[in-house]
Amino acid sequence: MDIRYLFRGILAGCCISIGGTIFLKVGGVAGAVLFAIGLIAVVSLKLNLFTGKAQFVWRPHFQNALSEGGYAWLAGILLANIIGCAAMALLVSTPEMQASAEAVITKRLANSAWMNGLLSIGCGFLMTLAVQGYARNTWVPLLFAVPAFILCGFPHCVADAFYICSTSCGYLAAHLAEVLTFYAAIVVGNFLGCNAYRLVNPAAVIPGANPLPAEDEDAVAS
């Protein structure tokens, strides 16, 4: 992965973490609505967010899985997002935020990994709706989709990475195996949700959108 993609992914994780910080501090409907600033920053600055890029790499037969724009590229974006979340958690986390983050993760762990995975499909679907809307020059889906997935309790793998990193070391150590299991489930669920619309429109593309910025399109073609 090009260093620029790594940086764009880390910065995307930081942006989502800003939204997560607001939610942990404010909570409720207001916190859910204000969380949208994170995704607004991501799409405005054209950063690399897992749930923004997942729909671009769908390949039923897994061809070119290791190429730029493929599955390994997407995994690298997620790793960069998590690094950004961890950095922000170290920077902004407070005892009050730790308690709020632990409450969020405890609710996740109360569900089975399967249930978390199924719920996260809804989040992926809403994130694709937001990206599709932005590509069509409307912010409305984004402004509604973000509070919708939060209020519905649909896990978002990058937001949850920030919540996990914001918990106390003792809490994380006590629940590490459970956290890793549910986290893997929501990553898969988000990916499936991001591509759910392909079940009814397999050839759908986002107008004017590309998984890579224009200056890097040659890297995919080569």
PDB file of C-alpha atoms in Angstrom:
ATOM      1  CA  MET A   1       0.000   0.000   0.000  1.00  0.00           C
ATOM      2  CA  ASP A   2       1.289   3.442  -0.999  1.00  0.00           C
ATOM      3  CA  ILE A   3       2.226   5.658   1.957  1.00  0.00           C
ATOM      4  CA  ARG A   4      -0.430   8.143   0.815  1.00  0.00           C
ATOM      5  CA  TYR A   5      -3.125   5.474   1.196  1.00  0.00           C
ATOM      6  CA  LEU A   6      -1.804   4.574   4.621  1.00  0.00           C
ATOM      7  CA  PHE A   7      -1.961   8.218   5.698  1.00  0.00           C
ATOM      8  CA  ARG A   8      -5.450   8.694   4.215  1.00  0.00           C
ATOM      9  CA  GLY A   9      -6.614   5.619   6.090  1.00  0.00           C
ATOM     10  CA  ILE A  10      -5.105   6.735   9.398  1.00  0.00           C
ATOM     11  CA  LEU A  11      -6.632  10.190   8.999  1.00  0.00           C
ATOM     12  CA  ALA A  12     -10.022   8.624   8.216  1.00  0.00           C
ATOM     13  CA  GLY A  13      -9.791   6.668  11.462  1.00  0.00           C
ATOM     14  CA  CYS A  14      -8.994   9.914  13.282  1.00  0.00           C
ATOM     15  CA  CYS A  15     -12.029  11.616  11.721  1.00  0.00           C
ATOM     16  CA  ILE A  16     -14.398   8.822  12.735  1.00  0.00           C
ATOM     17  CA  SER A  17     -12.844   8.943  16.191  1.00  0.00           C
ATOM     18  CA  ILE A  18     -13.770  12.630  16.460  1.00  0.00           C
ATOM     19  CA  GLY A  19     -17.372  11.612  15.850  1.00  0.00           C
ATOM     20  CA  GLY A  20     -16.949   8.790  18.345  1.00  0.00           C
ATOM     21  CA  THR A  21     -15.554  11.187  20.943  1.00  0.00           C
ATOM     22  CA  ILE A  22     -18.586  13.430  20.568  1.00  0.00           C
ATOM     23  CA  PHE A  23     -20.918  10.453  20.911  1.00  0.00           C
ATOM     24  CA  LEU A  24     -19.185   9.157  24.049  1.00  0.00           C
ATOM     25  CA  LYS A  25     -19.300  12.615  25.631  1.00  0.00           C
ATOM     26  CA  VAL A  26     -22.814  13.651  24.557  1.00  0.00           C
ATOM     27  CA  GLY A  27     -24.694  10.412  23.900  1.00  0.00           C
ATOM     28  CA  GLY A  28     -28.324  10.092  22.890  1.00  0.00           C
ATOM     29  CA  VAL A  29     -29.848  11.504  19.723  1.00  0.00           C
ATOM     30  CA  ALA A  30     -27.677  14.630  19.832  1.00  0.00           C
ATOM     31  CA  GLY A  31     -24.494  12.559  20.012  1.00  0.00           C
ATOM     32  CA  ALA A  32     -25.679  10.324  17.178  1.00  0.00           C
ATOM     33  CA  VAL A  33     -26.448  13.317  14.958  1.00  0.00           C
ATOM     34  CA  LEU A  34     -23.158  15.065  15.725  1.00  0.00           C
ATOM     35  CA  PHE A  35     -21.245  11.847  15.006  1.00  0.00           C
ATOM     36  CA  ALA A  36     -21.937  12.604  11.342  1.00  0.00           C
ATOM     37  CA  ILE A  37     -19.114  15.170  11.375  1.00  0.00           C
ATOM     38  CA  GLY A  38     -16.700  12.241  11.199  1.00  0.00           C
ATOM     39  CA  LEU A  39     -18.091  10.890   7.933  1.00  0.00           C
ATOM     40  CA  ILE A  40     -18.554  14.400   6.554  1.00  0.00           C
ATOM     41  CA  ALA A  41     -14.814  14.938   7.052  1.00  0.00           C
ATOM     42  CA  VAL A  42     -13.991  11.602   5.407  1.00  0.00           C
ATOM     43  CA  VAL A  43     -15.984  12.224   2.227  1.00  0.00           C
ATOM     44  CA  SER A  44     -15.077  15.916   2.010  1.00  0.00           C
ATOM     45  CA  LEU A  45     -11.343  15.198   2.232  1.00  0.00           C
ATOM     46  CA  LYS A  46     -11.617  11.999   0.116  1.00  0.00           C
ATOM     47  CA  LEU A  47     -10.044   9.820   2.790  1.00  0.00           C
ATOM     48  CA  ASN A  48      -9.904   6.026   2.882  1.00  0.00           C
ATOM     49  CA  LEU A  49     -12.550   4.519   5.153  1.00  0.00           C
ATOM     50  CA  PHE A  50     -13.266   0.784   5.160  1.00  0.00           C
ATOM     51  CA  THR A  51     -17.029   1.199   4.825  1.00  0.00           C
ATOM     52  CA  GLY A  52     -16.560   3.808   2.108  1.00  0.00           C
ATOM     53  CA  LYS A  53     -14.322   1.586  -0.032  1.00  0.00           C
ATOM     54  CA  ALA A  54     -15.747  -1.905   0.608  1.00  0.00           C
ATOM     55  CA  GLN A  55     -18.249  -1.693  -2.242  1.00  0.00           C
ATOM     56  CA  PHE A  56     -15.481  -1.064  -4.772  1.00  0.00           C
ATOM     57  CA  VAL A  57     -13.669  -4.381  -4.358  1.00  0.00           C
ATOM     58  CA  TRP A  58     -16.581  -6.810  -4.689  1.00  0.00           C
ATOM     59  CA  ARG A  59     -15.462  -9.642  -6.937  1.00  0.00           C
ATOM     60  CA  PRO A  60     -17.542 -12.832  -6.803  1.00  0.00           C
ATOM     61  CA  HIS A  61     -14.644 -14.989  -7.974  1.00  0.00           C
ATOM     62  CA  PHE A  62     -11.969 -13.186  -5.932  1.00  0.00           C
ATOM     63  CA  GLN A  63      -9.917 -12.299  -8.975  1.00  0.00           C
ATOM     64  CA  ASN A  64      -7.080  -9.815  -8.424  1.00  0.00           C
ATOM     65  CA  ALA A  65      -7.575 -10.156  -4.683  1.00  0.00           C
ATOM     66  CA  LEU A  66      -4.050  -8.948  -3.925  1.00  0.00           C
ATOM     67  CA  SER A  67      -4.009  -6.047  -6.381  1.00  0.00           C
ATOM     68  CA  GLU A  68      -4.436  -2.420  -5.470  1.00  0.00           C
ATOM     69  CA  GLY A  69      -8.156  -1.914  -5.272  1.00  0.00           C
ATOM     70  CA  GLY A  70      -8.537  -5.556  -4.144  1.00  0.00           C
ATOM     71  CA  TYR A  71      -9.168  -7.339  -0.870  1.00  0.00           C
ATOM     72  CA  ALA A  72      -5.657  -6.944   0.553  1.00  0.00           C
ATOM     73  CA  TRP A  73      -5.862  -3.231  -0.264  1.00  0.00           C
ATOM     74  CA  LEU A  74      -9.156  -3.033   1.640  1.00  0.00           C
ATOM     75  CA  ALA A  75      -7.671  -4.892   4.613  1.00  0.00           C
ATOM     76  CA  GLY A  76      -4.807  -2.398   4.631  1.00  0.00           C
ATOM     77  CA  ILE A  77      -7.313   0.449   4.771  1.00  0.00           C
ATOM     78  CA  LEU A  78      -9.021  -1.138   7.779  1.00  0.00           C
ATOM     79  CA  LEU A  79      -5.676  -1.564   9.540  1.00  0.00           C
ATOM     80  CA  ALA A  80      -4.843   2.091   8.878  1.00  0.00           C
ATOM     81  CA  ASN A  81      -8.295   3.113  10.171  1.00  0.00           C
ATOM     82  CA  ILE A  82      -7.661   1.148  13.385  1.00  0.00           C
ATOM     83  CA  ILE A  83      -4.262   2.820  13.831  1.00  0.00           C
ATOM     84  CA  GLY A  84      -5.944   6.211  13.556  1.00  0.00           C
ATOM     85  CA  CYS A  85      -8.586   5.168  16.103  1.00  0.00           C
ATOM     86  CA  ALA A  86      -5.971   3.900  18.543  1.00  0.00           C
ATOM     87  CA  ALA A  87      -3.959   7.114  18.246  1.00  0.00           C
ATOM     88  CA  MET A  88      -7.034   9.255  18.887  1.00  0.00           C
ATOM     89  CA  ALA A  89      -8.103   7.104  21.833  1.00  0.00           C
ATOM     90  CA  LEU A  90      -4.695   7.576  23.443  1.00  0.00           C
ATOM     91  CA  LEU A  91      -4.975  11.313  22.860  1.00  0.00           C
ATOM     92  CA  VAL A  92      -8.529  12.091  23.994  1.00  0.00           C
ATOM     93  CA  SER A  93      -9.715   9.273  26.262  1.00  0.00           C
ATOM     94  CA  THR A  94     -10.769  10.239  29.782  1.00  0.00           C
ATOM     95  CA  PRO A  95     -12.131   8.115  32.663  1.00  0.00           C
ATOM     96  CA  GLU A  96     -15.642   9.275  31.763  1.00  0.00           C
ATOM     97  CA  MET A  97     -15.136   8.308  28.125  1.00  0.00           C
ATOM     98  CA  GLN A  98     -13.720   4.939  29.194  1.00  0.00           C
ATOM     99  CA  ALA A  99     -16.891   4.237  31.139  1.00  0.00           C
ATOM    100  CA  SER A 100     -19.068   5.219  28.169  1.00  0.00           C
ATOM    101  CA  ALA A 101     -16.968   3.130  25.767  1.00  0.00           C
ATOM    102  CA  GLU A 102     -17.144   0.126  28.055  1.00  0.00           C
ATOM    103  CA  ALA A 103     -20.925   0.478  28.193  1.00  0.00           C
ATOM    104  CA  VAL A 104     -21.079   0.411  24.386  1.00  0.00           C
ATOM    105  CA  ILE A 105     -18.820  -2.633  24.094  1.00  0.00           C
ATOM    106  CA  THR A 106     -20.629  -4.435  26.927  1.00  0.00           C
ATOM    107  CA  LYS A 107     -23.862  -4.084  24.955  1.00  0.00           C
ATOM    108  CA  ARG A 108     -22.117  -5.550  21.918  1.00  0.00           C
ATOM    109  CA  LEU A 109     -20.817  -8.484  23.944  1.00  0.00           C
ATOM    110  CA  ALA A 110     -24.294  -9.169  25.287  1.00  0.00           C
ATOM    111  CA  ASN A 111     -25.153 -10.264  21.751  1.00  0.00           C
ATOM    112  CA  SER A 112     -23.648 -13.282  20.063  1.00  0.00           C
ATOM    113  CA  ALA A 113     -21.003 -12.801  17.386  1.00  0.00           C
ATOM    114  CA  TRP A 114     -23.598 -13.912  14.829  1.00  0.00           C
ATOM    115  CA  MET A 115     -26.065 -11.269  15.973  1.00  0.00           C
ATOM    116  CA  ASN A 116     -23.407  -8.566  15.889  1.00  0.00           C
ATOM    117  CA  GLY A 117     -22.490  -9.649  12.384  1.00  0.00           C
ATOM    118  CA  LEU A 118     -26.105  -9.551  11.226  1.00  0.00           C
ATOM    119  CA  LEU A 119     -26.705  -6.121  12.799  1.00  0.00           C
ATOM    120  CA  SER A 120     -23.563  -4.741  11.187  1.00  0.00           C
ATOM    121  CA  ILE A 121     -24.971  -5.580   7.744  1.00  0.00           C
ATOM    122  CA  GLY A 122     -27.456  -2.780   8.347  1.00  0.00           C
ATOM    123  CA  CYS A 123     -24.638  -0.343   9.076  1.00  0.00           C
ATOM    124  CA  GLY A 124     -22.774  -1.304   5.893  1.00  0.00           C
ATOM    125  CA  PHE A 125     -25.939  -0.808   3.859  1.00  0.00           C
ATOM    126  CA  LEU A 126     -26.503   2.654   5.331  1.00  0.00           C
ATOM    127  CA  MET A 127     -22.876   3.654   4.734  1.00  0.00           C
ATOM    128  CA  THR A 128     -23.137   2.684   1.077  1.00  0.00           C
ATOM    129  CA  LEU A 129     -26.341   4.719   0.890  1.00  0.00           C
ATOM    130  CA  ALA A 130     -24.405   7.697   2.281  1.00  0.00           C
ATOM    131  CA  VAL A 131     -21.528   7.268  -0.190  1.00  0.00           C
ATOM    132  CA  GLN A 132     -23.888   6.796  -3.129  1.00  0.00           C
ATOM    133  CA  GLY A 133     -25.785   9.914  -2.121  1.00  0.00           C
ATOM    134  CA  TYR A 134     -22.638  12.018  -1.803  1.00  0.00           C
ATOM    135  CA  ALA A 135     -21.498  10.829  -5.246  1.00  0.00           C
ATOM    136  CA  ARG A 136     -24.797  12.140  -6.586  1.00  0.00           C
ATOM    137  CA  ASN A 137     -24.189  15.525  -4.957  1.00  0.00           C
ATOM    138  CA  THR A 138     -26.615  15.189  -2.075  1.00  0.00           C
ATOM    139  CA  TRP A 139     -25.683  15.174   1.600  1.00  0.00           C
ATOM    140  CA  VAL A 140     -29.110  14.058   2.781  1.00  0.00           C
ATOM    141  CA  PRO A 141     -28.400  10.283   2.932  1.00  0.00           C
ATOM    142  CA  LEU A 142     -25.176  10.910   4.842  1.00  0.00           C
ATOM    143  CA  LEU A 143     -26.794  13.224   7.375  1.00  0.00           C
ATOM    144  CA  PHE A 144     -29.540  10.690   8.099  1.00  0.00           C
ATOM    145  CA  ALA A 145     -27.615   7.431   7.658  1.00  0.00           C
ATOM    146  CA  VAL A 146     -25.072   8.088  10.400  1.00  0.00           C
ATOM    147  CA  PRO A 147     -27.496   8.779  13.260  1.00  0.00           C
ATOM    148  CA  ALA A 148     -29.707   5.989  11.914  1.00  0.00           C
ATOM    149  CA  PHE A 149     -27.066   3.265  12.261  1.00  0.00           C
ATOM    150  CA  ILE A 150     -26.102   4.506  15.731  1.00  0.00           C
ATOM    151  CA  LEU A 151     -29.653   4.732  17.057  1.00  0.00           C
ATOM    152  CA  CYS A 152     -30.481   1.318  15.554  1.00  0.00           C
ATOM    153  CA  GLY A 153     -27.485  -0.203  17.330  1.00  0.00           C
ATOM    154  CA  PHE A 154     -25.801  -1.326  14.109  1.00  0.00           C
ATOM    155  CA  PRO A 155     -22.043  -1.775  14.724  1.00  0.00           C
ATOM    156  CA  HIS A 156     -19.546   0.111  12.546  1.00  0.00           C
ATOM    157  CA  CYS A 157     -16.137  -1.556  12.519  1.00  0.00           C
ATOM    158  CA  VAL A 158     -14.137   1.695  12.570  1.00  0.00           C
ATOM    159  CA  ALA A 159     -16.294   3.430  15.191  1.00  0.00           C
ATOM    160  CA  ASP A 160     -16.184   0.287  17.304  1.00  0.00           C
ATOM    161  CA  ALA A 161     -12.393   0.160  16.930  1.00  0.00           C
ATOM    162  CA  PHE A 162     -12.312   3.588  18.562  1.00  0.00           C
ATOM    163  CA  TYR A 163     -14.673   2.486  21.340  1.00  0.00           C
ATOM    164  CA  ILE A 164     -12.571  -0.632  21.972  1.00  0.00           C
ATOM    165  CA  CYS A 165      -9.369   1.417  22.100  1.00  0.00           C
ATOM    166  CA  SER A 166     -11.075   3.856  24.489  1.00  0.00           C
ATOM    167  CA  THR A 167     -11.827   1.177  27.101  1.00  0.00           C
ATOM    168  CA  SER A 168      -9.522   0.677  30.050  1.00  0.00           C
ATOM    169  CA  CYS A 169      -6.644  -1.788  29.798  1.00  0.00           C
ATOM    170  CA  GLY A 170      -8.202  -3.932  32.523  1.00  0.00           C
ATOM    171  CA  TYR A 171     -11.545  -4.145  30.730  1.00  0.00           C
ATOM    172  CA  LEU A 172      -9.925  -4.998  27.409  1.00  0.00           C
ATOM    173  CA  ALA A 173      -7.698  -7.658  28.948  1.00  0.00           C
ATOM    174  CA  ALA A 174     -10.696  -9.287  30.638  1.00  0.00           C
ATOM    175  CA  HIS A 175     -12.742  -9.430  27.436  1.00  0.00           C
ATOM    176  CA  LEU A 176     -10.079  -9.681  24.727  1.00  0.00           C
ATOM    177  CA  ALA A 177     -11.151 -13.018  23.220  1.00  0.00           C
ATOM    178  CA  GLU A 178     -14.815 -11.962  23.098  1.00  0.00           C
ATOM    179  CA  VAL A 179     -13.918  -8.581  21.609  1.00  0.00           C
ATOM    180  CA  LEU A 180     -11.812 -10.113  18.844  1.00  0.00           C
ATOM    181  CA  THR A 181     -14.587 -12.558  17.972  1.00  0.00           C
ATOM    182  CA  PHE A 182     -17.336  -9.954  17.741  1.00  0.00           C
ATOM    183  CA  TYR A 183     -15.038  -7.542  15.923  1.00  0.00           C
ATOM    184  CA  ALA A 184     -14.273 -10.064  13.189  1.00  0.00           C
ATOM    185  CA  ALA A 185     -18.012 -10.642  12.806  1.00  0.00           C
ATOM    186  CA  ILE A 186     -18.818  -6.953  12.363  1.00  0.00           C
ATOM    187  CA  VAL A 187     -16.056  -6.464   9.797  1.00  0.00           C
ATOM    188  CA  VAL A 188     -17.572  -9.231   7.683  1.00  0.00           C
ATOM    189  CA  GLY A 189     -21.081  -7.904   8.295  1.00  0.00           C
ATOM    190  CA  ASN A 190     -20.123  -4.359   7.299  1.00  0.00           C
ATOM    191  CA  PHE A 191     -18.526  -5.664   4.095  1.00  0.00           C
ATOM    192  CA  LEU A 192     -21.627  -7.666   3.187  1.00  0.00           C
ATOM    193  CA  GLY A 193     -23.890  -4.737   4.000  1.00  0.00           C
ATOM    194  CA  CYS A 194     -21.836  -2.388   1.842  1.00  0.00           C
ATOM    195  CA  ASN A 195     -22.424  -4.727  -1.084  1.00  0.00           C
ATOM    196  CA  ALA A 196     -26.010  -5.812  -0.318  1.00  0.00           C
ATOM    197  CA  TYR A 197     -27.418  -3.579  -3.054  1.00  0.00           C
ATOM    198  CA  ARG A 198     -25.564  -5.704  -5.610  1.00  0.00           C
ATOM    199  CA  LEU A 199     -28.081  -8.483  -5.016  1.00  0.00           C
ATOM    200  CA  VAL A 200     -30.623  -6.420  -6.942  1.00  0.00           C
ATOM    201  CA  ASN A 201     -28.236  -4.431  -9.132  1.00  0.00           C
ATOM    202  CA  PRO A 202     -24.985  -6.399  -9.663  1.00  0.00           C
ATOM    203  CA  ALA A 203     -23.594  -3.987 -12.255  1.00  0.00           C
ATOM    204  CA  ALA A 204     -24.256  -0.837 -10.239  1.00  0.00           C
ATOM    205  CA  VAL A 205     -21.508   1.775 -10.138  1.00  0.00           C
ATOM    206  CA  ILE A 206     -21.230   5.065  -8.317  1.00  0.00           C
ATOM    207  CA  PRO A 207     -21.347   7.952 -10.790  1.00  0.00           C
ATOM    208  CA  GLY A 208     -18.102   9.864 -10.893  1.00  0.00           C
ATOM    209  CA  ALA A 209     -16.586   7.725  -8.127  1.00  0.00           C
ATOM    210  CA  ASN A 210     -13.483   5.559  -8.093  1.00  0.00           C
ATOM    211  CA  PRO A 211     -11.835   3.631  -5.269  1.00  0.00           C
ATOM    212  CA  LEU A 212      -8.604   5.467  -6.067  1.00  0.00           C
ATOM    213  CA  PRO A 213      -7.994   9.180  -6.576  1.00  0.00           C
ATOM    214  CA  ALA A 214      -7.561  10.229 -10.211  1.00  0.00           C
ATOM    215  CA  GLU A 215      -3.796  10.574  -9.976  1.00  0.00           C
ATOM    216  CA  ASP A 216      -3.499   6.915  -8.987  1.00  0.00           C
ATOM    217  CA  GLU A 217      -5.811   5.269 -11.533  1.00  0.00           C
ATOM    218  CA  ASP A 218      -2.817   4.128 -13.605  1.00  0.00           C
ATOM    219  CA  ALA A 219      -1.658   2.021 -10.680  1.00  0.00           C
ATOM    220  CA  VAL A 220      -4.788  -0.112 -10.945  1.00  0.00           C
ATOM    221  CA  ALA A 221      -4.618  -0.428 -14.708  1.00  0.00           C
ATOM    222  CA  SER A 222      -1.004  -1.601 -14.617  1.00  0.00           C
TER     223      SER A 222
END
